[in-house]
Amino acid sequence: MNENKRKRASIFRTIQRAVNIVYLAGHVKDLVFVSVWILIGALTSYTAVLNAEFLNAAADFVVNGNQALKSVIFWLLIWGGAELFLSVMDIFADRATGRMWVQIGYFVEKRVLGKVLKLKLSYFDDVEVQKKISLVKHGFTGKISGVVDLSLYSLKSAVSFGTALLILISLNWKIACIVFAATVPTLWLSRYQTEEEYKLNQWNSFEGQMQRYLALVLTKRKYVKEMRFYQLYDYVEQKYDQSVNKVYGEQIKLTRRFLLLSVLTNLLVYGSVACALAMICMDIFSGKSEIGSFMLVYSSVNNMRNYMRQTYQNINRVGSDGRYLEDYEEIMNYQEEKICGSSDNDEDVEITFEHVSFRYPGSDREVLHDVNLTIRQGEKIAIVGENGSGKSTFVALLMGLYEPTEGRILVNGKNLNEQLSFLRDRVSCTTQDFLHYQGTINENIEIGDLRHSHAESDIQNVLQKVHLQDYVDALEKQGNTYLGNLYEGSIDLSGGQWQKLVIARNLYKDQAKIMVLDEPTAALDPVSESELYSEFANLTADKTVLLISHRLGAAKVVDRILVFDDGSVVEDGTHSSLLGRDSLFAKMYQAQAQWYVNQSI
Amino acid sequence: MGDNSMETFDPEKLRLDRTVIFWGLKWAFDIDRWTLILWTVLFSVNAVVPSVFMKITSDIVDQISQNVESGSGIGAVYPRLIALVCVMFFNIFMGSIPNIVMKRLDTKYSIGMQRRMCEFMKKVPVSYFDDPRTAKIMSMAQKDERTLGEFVQSFFYLLYNVISIVSVLVLAFNTSFVLLLVAAVFILCSVPIGIYGAKRDWKSWVGASEYWNIAQYFQNLAFKAEYAKEVRILGLKDRIFQKWDEQRKKALELEIENTVKTTSVWSMVGVFGNIMRLLVMFAAIALLRVGQLTLGGLTIFFSVFESVCGSCSSIGYDIMNLYRISCDLKFKKALFELEFDREKKLIEEADGSCNVPEDAVFACQNVSFSYPGSGEVLSDLSFQINKGEIVALVGENGAGKSTLIKLLLGLYKPDRGSLYFHGVNYETLDTETLVKQIGVVFQDFVKFDFMVRENVGFGNVSEISDDAVIHQALEKSMASHIVKRMPDGINTYMGRWYEQNGVRMSGGEWQRIAAARAYISDRDIMIMDEPAAMLDPIAEMQQFREIRQSFRGKTAILISHRIGFARLADKILVLDQGRLAESGIHEELMENKGIYYRLFSEQARWYEGSECDE
């Protein structure tokens, strides 16, 4: 795994990046405000001094009686007042930070979402990019706000640490030295340990993700048929057990590895604490210090150790969480799809492929090879070929989702890149793995054409055309019924119904000049399929049609057939001309037709 | 299960159900008692440590002040100093052990929970998933497999905080009655405040989670590779962004309100503690004056409040947490206590099975079936499939073909009528017998995000590690060439749920690989539901050819919208709205001019007028 070897981000750069985000989100004022509160909070260490003064006064009071009363009360009020002040301050600081970070988290999520929606499609085929994007998705926005938070808190803990150290030095510099020196090894150890834990977590997140998947497989309805019939529960459960045990084993191994070391380093630390306390006792006995100093040393030593550790850990975490900020910056720099070109005019569309070849990013297999053809307005074209011969990729290129590796695609003589807006506006396209959008039935149709306004009757109209109107009318909420399982009261459609709905979605874009249908009838029964093709001419009117289908009987309704084989267009002609000769199409056609035409088989 | 026992988590009515808590603890105890006991001991000991600290420190202060006054030596202080450092060290050491123990318990509980869930899944009637009422209980109960671990943890955190408060109170009582009184008052006031804060917190969390779920869906539309194409083609980016933003903003508002208010509530407890401490210190000074308090006692006065403040704010949270988790646990309890009212139908074994001829592989007698809450999908169905027959099941969308298959696989039980497999009633059959003899491809086959080997080998798990068997099955389903292209052959992961390097397949490719599940280990009976839906014409023909050749002597049931294949069949069964409308061979049914004739000619007319020369 690459992540393991990845270095920490530079702390300076990280803070710079984080502050930049705060700036962009428009929270600079809040940041200043929060910083001030936090730094005031750093005075916590100093209250120990006031506490010691109070204790001294109390000791004095025990010995000398009422004449010391004033000073006891004075120090009590000062100390208690300071503590009270700080705890009130906490309310403001916590509120302000809380509010700020929640808002910045939202801001970052918003920006990332906006960006990902515009990314070029090719990024989604790149495994590395996918990893980054999925990292972004899994709670990384919290990390970004955390980085600024952490930087501020490391400042706070640094100040608190400094205060505690100064207090100790002023009491007895030797104590300060001993405790400081004894704390260093634990810091070194903790750095080492956090780094190891980071690695383990990277690995765990894979196992955790797998465990979540396995839990779904074990319990969700979707899997029940196979799981039950093939009796897979024990097998999958074993996989789950193994993964859980593996994670446990690794965690224990790590803890064990550090257990002895941490015992030893802690022994050193507490030895130094014992020394410090003994030394201050000696000072008290020799009259150099008062009794309050004992408590002061006791709390300052603890403060110093704690804040020293915190400062160190915070700074380290800024470094390791900074990696998320690097990813964020990288994602924000990815290229976006440029949707440009005018889209107002109602002219015809002619598309030309010139020597187009294509490989998916990161693959060296040519999925399309030297494709040359022109699609004129109004042509009805069927695209046929074996699974994996490049048909769907051809459509993806035609939609401008990918750019050709070689050659070019022209729309009305201009490069497709410059005509993307025009093209997308003029094409209604239904892919094989179409979107089962979890909105209402009406919405599912509306998303077919969001750019133009439509009359309400348009929806009824297209539902009618695909023979779904009766079904929808019979529903309690009709077109406003939600599909899927996201909302209360949602229903689900059968495969055949979904397919009809998606065809309706395609038809809804009535201003389209080109209609692309990829396997529109795979889930339809013979009668519904036949209905669709009978009405084909009526439904498509004067639009250009690209129909991809394995059901070659449908090729009859078109006037041109493109046959793809292994990425190339090997045949291009009419139904009768292709059948007339010894073509691949004829072979495929007969393979299917023999079941219907021949008297004996 | 009564309806009221199924109440969901509602922060407003905080009520801990004792039976659920006992049930959970007993379960945890049964899974691993010794670790649990060890953990209890460690936790309790650790809870007392802070009080011990305070006691020792105060003793040291007393001793120093006495010795300084009396002028005796420093030596007497050392034992206590050493004791103090030892306790500190012990604290750190003990603090790290519960971590290990907890991880161990967590692991055992996750596994224990999943195991119990599996046992449940093995026997729950599949129809429970179709019934909206039972389906809801199941999905609620299956939400999280870590519930038991969380439950035990939250229970012990509560215990920890209670013990530590009690120990501090004991110390306070030892020091001064006044301190005990004030501390007790403080606790009585601040625990409810803590609970109130926790309530707020959860309430807004519950409220926001609905928005979050929907926002999450739209975020996924943007982030997931499988939607990326459609999102771009349909130009959905603004719509998705707006829909997401709508929900996310609502969640944000709740979140802000909640952060601001809850942090205030927490901090209030701190401020309140500080005020009480200031007041109690005046009392302490008075006590000091009359000699009822030593200097050491004074240190206890102020540290008691620090410690109690912390415990009090956590207790509210702990109680709330325990309540929330016990609500989840309640679902699990209800689930595992479900009795499957398998009204043992009076199986007319003696006479019933006699009517069924031995060579009938499947026999259906007056079978009716309906999904919970909907009309009959199959009505009064009677037929028989004999050994060695290839049967085509034909009908329009929604005619009940796939449901019939599920009945024949024993996944559903008929509402009325009887089903027989090799003359044995399904009521007395176990799935084992069926699995050994039947290979099946479902129409909506599962695309497991596992290796190719597993996706194929799931057809027969006992042969999953036999490469030759897997390859053979792939060969038969025409998927060999697809797998050959993959980086790790049959050990390549498919899908990217967790394995980022997994391969993504097209529909046709998936279909071939899933079909291999049925071909594995050469079973006598094959059931294939739409095996060619996504195949190209050549592959489709090869598949039919393969079926014709390799199914010789085998029994098979085929469903396909490509109806021409029915000519292969020895028998065609035509379903119409759940009834058996026609049955016979192709020629007979064509002459009948019924439903089959209509379906066949609807498809055939697209191939007419292009006779091919043989």
JSON list of N, CA and C in Angstrom, two decimals, chain B residues 11 27 36 44 57 95 157 192 194 213 219 255 288 299-300 343 381 431 451 463 470-471 550 552 556 608 613:
[
{"chain": "B", "resi": 11, "resn": "PRO", "atom": "N", "xyz": [-35.07, 10.13, 22.45]},
{"chain": "B", "resi": 11, "resn": "PRO", "atom": "CA", "xyz": [-34.32, 10.72, 23.56]},
{"chain": "B", "resi": 11, "resn": "PRO", "atom": "C", "xyz": [-35.23, 11.33, 24.62]},
{"chain": "B", "resi": 27, "resn": "TRP", "atom": "N", "xyz": [-25.63, -12.28, 27.71]},
{"chain": "B", "resi": 27, "resn": "TRP", "atom": "CA", "xyz": [-25.07, -12.69, 26.43]},
{"chain": "B", "resi": 27, "resn": "TRP", "atom": "C", "xyz": [-23.55, -12.44, 26.43]},
{"chain": "B", "resi": 36, "resn": "LEU", "atom": "N", "xyz": [-14.40, -10.76, 30.70]},
{"chain": "B", "resi": 36, "resn": "LEU", "atom": "CA", "xyz": [-15.35, -9.77, 31.20]},
{"chain": "B", "resi": 36, "resn": "LEU", "atom": "C", "xyz": [-15.12, -9.50, 32.68]},
{"chain": "B", "resi": 44, "resn": "SER", "atom": "N", "xyz": [-13.00, -1.21, 37.89]},
{"chain": "B", "resi": 44, "resn": "SER", "atom": "CA", "xyz": [-13.36, -0.75, 39.23]},
{"chain": "B", "resi": 44, "resn": "SER", "atom": "C", "xyz": [-12.14, -0.23, 39.97]},
{"chain": "B", "resi": 57, "resn": "THR", "atom": "N", "xyz": [-1.74, 12.59, 48.58]},
{"chain": "B", "resi": 57, "resn": "THR", "atom": "CA", "xyz": [-1.22, 13.96, 48.51]},
{"chain": "B", "resi": 57, "resn": "THR", "atom": "C", "xyz": [-1.55, 14.73, 49.78]},
{"chain": "B", "resi": 95, "resn": "GLY", "atom": "N", "xyz": [-4.06, 1.77, 33.10]},
{"chain": "B", "resi": 95, "resn": "GLY", "atom": "CA", "xyz": [-4.84, 2.49, 32.10]},
{"chain": "B", "resi": 95, "resn": "GLY", "atom": "C", "xyz": [-4.70, 1.88, 30.73]},
{"chain": "B", "resi": 157, "resn": "TYR", "atom": "N", "xyz": [-18.64, 2.17, 31.37]},
{"chain": "B", "resi": 157, "resn": "TYR", "atom": "CA", "xyz": [-18.26, 3.56, 31.59]},
{"chain": "B", "resi": 157, "resn": "TYR", "atom": "C", "xyz": [-19.14, 4.18, 32.67]},
{"chain": "B", "resi": 192, "resn": "PRO", "atom": "N", "xyz": [-28.49, 15.77, 36.44]},
{"chain": "B", "resi": 192, "resn": "PRO", "atom": "CA", "xyz": [-29.62, 16.09, 35.54]},
{"chain": "B", "resi": 192, "resn": "PRO", "atom": "C", "xyz": [-29.23, 17.05, 34.43]},
{"chain": "B", "resi": 194, "resn": "GLY", "atom": "N", "xyz": [-26.36, 17.23, 33.05]},
{"chain": "B", "resi": 194, "resn": "GLY", "atom": "CA", "xyz": [-25.62, 16.40, 32.10]},
{"chain": "B", "resi": 194, "resn": "GLY", "atom": "C", "xyz": [-26.57, 15.59, 31.23]},
{"chain": "B", "resi": 213, "resn": "ASN", "atom": "N", "xyz": [-28.79, 11.15, 5.76]},
{"chain": "B", "resi": 213, "resn": "ASN", "atom": "CA", "xyz": [-28.98, 9.99, 4.89]},
{"chain": "B", "resi": 213, "resn": "ASN", "atom": "C", "xyz": [-29.27, 10.42, 3.46]},
{"chain": "B", "resi": 219, "resn": "GLN", "atom": "N", "xyz": [-24.61, 12.70, -2.45]},
{"chain": "B", "resi": 219, "resn": "GLN", "atom": "CA", "xyz": [-23.15, 12.74, -2.50]},
{"chain": "B", "resi": 219, "resn": "GLN", "atom": "C", "xyz": [-22.63, 11.51, -3.25]},
{"chain": "B", "resi": 255, "resn": "GLU", "atom": "N", "xyz": [-26.90, 21.10, 13.48]},
{"chain": "B", "resi": 255, "resn": "GLU", "atom": "CA", "xyz": [-25.58, 20.83, 14.05]},
{"chain": "B", "resi": 255, "resn": "GLU", "atom": "C", "xyz": [-25.05, 22.06, 14.79]},
{"chain": "B", "resi": 288, "resn": "LEU", "atom": "N", "xyz": [-10.72, 25.33, 59.14]},
{"chain": "B", "resi": 288, "resn": "LEU", "atom": "CA", "xyz": [-9.29, 25.39, 59.40]},
{"chain": "B", "resi": 288, "resn": "LEU", "atom": "C", "xyz": [-9.04, 26.18, 60.69]},
{"chain": "B", "resi": 299, "resn": "THR", "atom": "N", "xyz": [-6.42, 20.56, 50.78]},
{"chain": "B", "resi": 299, "resn": "THR", "atom": "CA", "xyz": [-6.15, 20.17, 49.38]},
{"chain": "B", "resi": 299, "resn": "THR", "atom": "C", "xyz": [-7.25, 19.23, 48.87]},
{"chain": "B", "resi": 300, "resn": "ILE", "atom": "N", "xyz": [-7.75, 18.37, 49.76]},
{"chain": "B", "resi": 300, "resn": "ILE", "atom": "CA", "xyz": [-8.84, 17.48, 49.34]},
{"chain": "B", "resi": 300, "resn": "ILE", "atom": "C", "xyz": [-10.06, 18.30, 48.97]},
{"chain": "B", "resi": 343, "resn": "GLU", "atom": "N", "xyz": [-46.49, -23.04, 10.70]},
{"chain": "B", "resi": 343, "resn": "GLU", "atom": "CA", "xyz": [-47.61, -23.92, 10.98]},
{"chain": "B", "resi": 343, "resn": "GLU", "atom": "C", "xyz": [-47.31, -25.21, 10.25]},
{"chain": "B", "resi": 381, "resn": "LEU", "atom": "N", "xyz": [-51.62, -23.91, -9.14]},
{"chain": "B", "resi": 381, "resn": "LEU", "atom": "CA", "xyz": [-50.71, -24.36, -10.19]},
{"chain": "B", "resi": 381, "resn": "LEU", "atom": "C", "xyz": [-50.44, -25.85, -10.02]},
{"chain": "B", "resi": 431, "resn": "THR", "atom": "N", "xyz": [-32.53, -27.98, 2.56]},
{"chain": "B", "resi": 431, "resn": "THR", "atom": "CA", "xyz": [-31.93, -27.33, 1.39]},
{"chain": "B", "resi": 431, "resn": "THR", "atom": "C", "xyz": [-30.75, -28.15, 0.87]},
{"chain": "B", "resi": 451, "resn": "MET", "atom": "N", "xyz": [-13.50, -12.38, -5.08]},
{"chain": "B", "resi": 451, "resn": "MET", "atom": "CA", "xyz": [-12.70, -12.83, -6.22]},
{"chain": "B", "resi": 451, "resn": "MET", "atom": "C", "xyz": [-13.58, -13.56, -7.23]},
{"chain": "B", "resi": 463, "resn": "GLU", "atom": "N", "xyz": [-15.94, -26.92, -3.41]},
{"chain": "B", "resi": 463, "resn": "GLU", "atom": "CA", "xyz": [-14.92, -27.03, -4.46]},
{"chain": "B", "resi": 463, "resn": "GLU", "atom": "C", "xyz": [-14.28, -25.69, -4.79]},
{"chain": "B", "resi": 470, "resn": "ILE", "atom": "N", "xyz": [-13.11, -24.64, -11.19]},
{"chain": "B", "resi": 470, "resn": "ILE", "atom": "CA", "xyz": [-13.52, -23.27, -11.49]},
{"chain": "B", "resi": 470, "resn": "ILE", "atom": "C", "xyz": [-13.34, -22.97, -12.98]},
{"chain": "B", "resi": 471, "resn": "HIS", "atom": "N", "xyz": [-12.16, -23.33, -13.47]},
{"chain": "B", "resi": 471, "resn": "HIS", "atom": "CA", "xyz": [-11.87, -23.06, -14.89]},
{"chain": "B", "resi": 471, "resn": "HIS", "atom": "C", "xyz": [-12.86, -23.77, -15.80]},
{"chain": "B", "resi": 550, "resn": "SER", "atom": "N", "xyz": [-24.85, -30.22, -23.34]},
{"chain": "B", "resi": 550, "resn": "SER", "atom": "CA", "xyz": [-24.42, -30.72, -22.03]},
{"chain": "B", "resi": 550, "resn": "SER", "atom": "C", "xyz": [-25.61, -31.04, -21.12]},
{"chain": "B", "resi": 552, "resn": "ARG", "atom": "N", "xyz": [-28.04, -33.00, -22.05]},
{"chain": "B", "resi": 552, "resn": "ARG", "atom": "CA", "xyz": [-28.60, -34.30, -22.41]},
{"chain": "B", "resi": 552, "resn": "ARG", "atom": "C", "xyz": [-28.71, -35.18, -21.17]},
{"chain": "B", "resi": 556, "resn": "ALA", "atom": "N", "xyz": [-33.83, -29.67, -16.87]},
{"chain": "B", "resi": 556, "resn": "ALA", "atom": "CA", "xyz": [-33.53, -28.24, -16.86]},
{"chain": "B", "resi": 556, "resn": "ALA", "atom": "C", "xyz": [-34.79, -27.40, -16.97]},
{"chain": "B", "resi": 608, "resn": "GLU", "atom": "N", "xyz": [-38.99, -12.24, -39.87]},
{"chain": "B", "resi": 608, "resn": "GLU", "atom": "CA", "xyz": [-39.61, -12.76, -41.07]},
{"chain": "B", "resi": 608, "resn": "GLU", "atom": "C", "xyz": [-39.05, -12.11, -42.31]},
{"chain": "B", "resi": 613, "resn": "ASP", "atom": "N", "xyz": [-30.40, -19.30, -45.87]},
{"chain": "B", "resi": 613, "resn": "ASP", "atom": "CA", "xyz": [-30.09, -20.54, -46.56]},
{"chain": "B", "resi": 613, "resn": "ASP", "atom": "C", "xyz": [-29.20, -21.39, -45.69]}
]
